[in-house]
Amino acid sequence: MSQHAPPHAPLTRQSPNVMMNTPGMEVKPAVVSKQAEEVIHGVVTQVVCSAFTDHILVVVTQYGKIGTLVSVTPNMVTGDLERPTLTTKVLLGCDEPVVHVCAKNLVSFVSQESKNKPVLLGLALKDKSVDCVTAVKEVIKRCQVW
């Protein structure tokens, strides 16, 4: 990711796709990724979204590091397959209630829009306010790969 982006010009890039080639089959990308950088509340915020066959990876950082790694998994509930509940589990890093709240708020729509795929979220935010999370969510939407 680049170091700085002007506050008036959000940056969105799509990285080259990793291609899988199986003889006799159509060539499809194994991983599709997009990244964006935007200044949110005076802090450079970087977002990378990657779609794998079985899950989505979203990294949101204001530190230039992956930060806390959170698994966000949909739980299929009988009778309501459209909107499953989400379970969050911190795999690496600080396991605090605010991390679980931010994770669900940031990527619940990603799981839903990707036909309930689990999401792996790397979260390193200086500002975890509602306004910041809302702004970050919009950047994630610009990086849609699902």
Short mmCIF file of C-alpha atoms in Angstrom, two decimals:
data_model
loop_
_atom_site.label_atom_id
_atom_site.label_comp_id
_atom_site.label_asym_id
_atom_site.label_seq_id
_atom_site.Cartn_x
_atom_site.Cartn_y
_atom_site.Cartn_z
CA MET A 1 0.00 0.00 0.00
CA SER A 2 1.21 3.52 -0.62
CA GLN A 3 2.30 5.76 2.24
CA HIS A 4 0.16 8.86 1.73
CA ALA A 5 -2.97 9.88 -0.13
CA PRO A 6 -4.29 13.42 -0.46
CA PRO A 7 -7.45 13.87 1.65
CA HIS A 8 -9.41 15.05 -1.39
CA ALA A 9 -8.51 12.11 -3.62
CA PRO A 10 -9.34 8.65 -2.23
CA LEU A 11 -7.21 5.97 -3.83
CA THR A 12 -8.63 2.64 -4.97
CA ARG A 13 -6.56 -0.01 -6.72
CA GLN A 14 -7.19 -3.51 -7.91
CA SER A 15 -4.23 -5.82 -7.57
CA PRO A 16 -3.31 -8.43 -10.17
CA ASN A 17 -5.28 -11.62 -9.73
CA VAL A 18 -3.61 -14.94 -9.01
CA MET A 19 -4.71 -17.27 -11.79
CA MET A 20 -5.38 -20.98 -11.45
CA ASN A 21 -4.98 -22.96 -14.65
CA THR A 22 -6.47 -26.45 -14.81
CA PRO A 23 -6.19 -28.25 -18.17
CA GLY A 24 -9.52 -28.29 -19.98
CA MET A 25 -11.10 -25.75 -17.64
CA GLU A 26 -11.71 -22.04 -17.81
CA VAL A 27 -8.98 -19.93 -16.21
CA LYS A 28 -10.37 -18.16 -13.14
CA PRO A 29 -8.60 -16.00 -10.60
CA ALA A 30 -7.89 -17.86 -7.35
CA VAL A 31 -7.75 -14.60 -5.41
CA VAL A 32 -9.29 -11.26 -6.33
CA SER A 33 -8.12 -8.21 -4.34
CA LYS A 34 -8.81 -4.49 -4.17
CA GLN A 35 -7.29 -1.87 -1.93
CA ALA A 36 -8.09 1.71 -1.03
CA GLU A 37 -6.57 4.46 1.05
CA GLU A 38 -8.40 7.44 2.52
CA VAL A 39 -7.83 10.00 5.24
CA ILE A 40 -10.52 9.51 7.90
CA HIS A 41 -10.66 12.02 10.75
CA GLY A 42 -7.12 13.13 9.89
CA VAL A 43 -5.65 9.60 9.89
CA VAL A 44 -4.52 7.71 6.78
CA THR A 45 -6.66 4.57 6.65
CA GLN A 46 -5.85 1.65 4.38
CA VAL A 47 -8.26 -1.12 3.38
CA VAL A 48 -7.52 -4.33 1.47
CA CYS A 49 -10.25 -6.82 0.53
CA SER A 50 -9.46 -10.23 -0.96
CA ALA A 51 -11.95 -12.87 -2.06
CA PHE A 52 -10.96 -16.52 -1.77
CA THR A 53 -13.18 -19.43 -2.78
CA ASP A 54 -14.32 -20.14 0.78
CA HIS A 55 -13.92 -16.84 2.66
CA ILE A 56 -13.27 -13.11 2.41
CA LEU A 57 -10.24 -11.33 3.89
CA VAL A 58 -10.63 -7.67 4.92
CA VAL A 59 -7.72 -5.71 6.40
CA VAL A 60 -8.37 -2.24 7.84
CA THR A 61 -5.41 -0.36 9.27
CA GLN A 62 -4.44 3.09 10.48
CA TYR A 63 -1.06 1.76 11.68
CA GLY A 64 0.22 0.01 8.53
CA LYS A 65 -0.09 -3.37 10.30
CA ILE A 66 -2.69 -6.15 10.25
CA GLY A 67 -3.49 -5.66 13.93
CA THR A 68 -6.06 -7.84 15.66
CA LEU A 69 -7.20 -10.80 13.57
CA VAL A 70 -10.91 -11.58 13.97
CA SER A 71 -12.91 -14.44 12.47
CA VAL A 72 -16.51 -13.43 11.67
CA THR A 73 -18.56 -16.53 10.94
CA PRO A 74 -22.25 -16.73 10.01
CA ASN A 75 -24.37 -19.21 11.98
CA MET A 76 -27.19 -20.64 9.93
CA VAL A 77 -30.40 -20.53 11.93
CA THR A 78 -33.34 -22.69 10.87
CA GLY A 79 -36.10 -20.55 9.40
CA ASP A 80 -33.98 -17.47 8.68
CA LEU A 81 -31.29 -18.34 6.15
CA GLU A 82 -31.25 -14.80 4.75
CA ARG A 83 -29.74 -13.20 7.85
CA PRO A 84 -27.75 -15.57 10.01
CA THR A 85 -26.31 -14.44 13.31
CA LEU A 86 -22.58 -13.76 13.32
CA THR A 87 -20.03 -15.19 15.70
CA THR A 88 -16.81 -13.26 16.23
CA LYS A 89 -13.64 -14.86 17.55
CA VAL A 90 -10.34 -13.07 18.08
CA LEU A 91 -7.62 -15.29 16.62
CA LEU A 92 -4.68 -13.00 17.27
CA GLY A 93 -4.36 -9.79 19.25
CA CYS A 94 -6.40 -7.92 21.80
CA ASP A 95 -9.67 -9.69 22.73
CA GLU A 96 -11.80 -6.76 23.93
CA PRO A 97 -15.57 -6.19 23.57
CA VAL A 98 -15.01 -3.13 21.33
CA VAL A 99 -13.12 -5.32 18.84
CA HIS A 100 -16.12 -7.67 18.51
CA VAL A 101 -18.52 -4.73 18.10
CA CYS A 102 -16.33 -3.09 15.44
CA ALA A 103 -15.86 -6.40 13.60
CA LYS A 104 -19.59 -7.09 13.36
CA ASN A 105 -20.36 -3.51 12.31
CA LEU A 106 -17.62 -3.39 9.69
CA VAL A 107 -18.08 -6.73 7.93
CA SER A 108 -21.57 -8.12 8.59
CA PHE A 109 -22.69 -6.77 5.19
CA VAL A 110 -19.64 -8.40 3.54
CA SER A 111 -20.68 -11.83 4.78
CA GLN A 112 -24.31 -11.27 3.76
CA GLU A 113 -23.46 -9.98 0.27
CA SER A 114 -21.02 -12.85 -0.33
CA LYS A 115 -23.73 -15.47 0.28
CA ASN A 116 -22.80 -15.90 3.95
CA LYS A 117 -19.09 -16.59 3.51
CA PRO A 118 -16.99 -16.29 6.66
CA VAL A 119 -14.86 -13.15 6.89
CA LEU A 120 -11.36 -12.85 8.31
CA LEU A 121 -10.82 -9.27 9.50
CA GLY A 122 -7.49 -7.65 10.31
CA LEU A 123 -8.29 -4.58 12.41
CA ALA A 124 -5.83 -1.88 13.48
CA LEU A 125 -7.75 1.34 14.14
CA LYS A 126 -6.59 4.30 16.23
CA ASP A 127 -10.15 5.64 16.26
CA LYS A 128 -12.95 3.16 16.99
CA SER A 129 -15.71 5.77 17.21
CA VAL A 130 -19.06 5.23 15.46
CA ASP A 131 -18.22 7.98 12.94
CA CYS A 132 -14.88 6.39 12.07
CA VAL A 133 -16.34 2.88 11.76
CA THR A 134 -19.10 4.24 9.50
CA ALA A 135 -16.51 5.98 7.27
CA VAL A 136 -14.33 2.84 7.14
CA LYS A 137 -17.36 0.77 6.16
CA GLU A 138 -17.83 3.02 3.10
CA VAL A 139 -14.19 2.43 2.09
CA ILE A 140 -14.72 -1.34 2.44
CA LYS A 141 -17.74 -1.04 0.12
CA ARG A 142 -15.50 0.59 -2.52
CA CYS A 143 -13.20 -2.44 -2.33
CA GLN A 144 -15.96 -4.93 -3.05
CA VAL A 145 -14.55 -8.18 -4.46
CA TRP A 146 -17.29 -10.60 -3.35
#
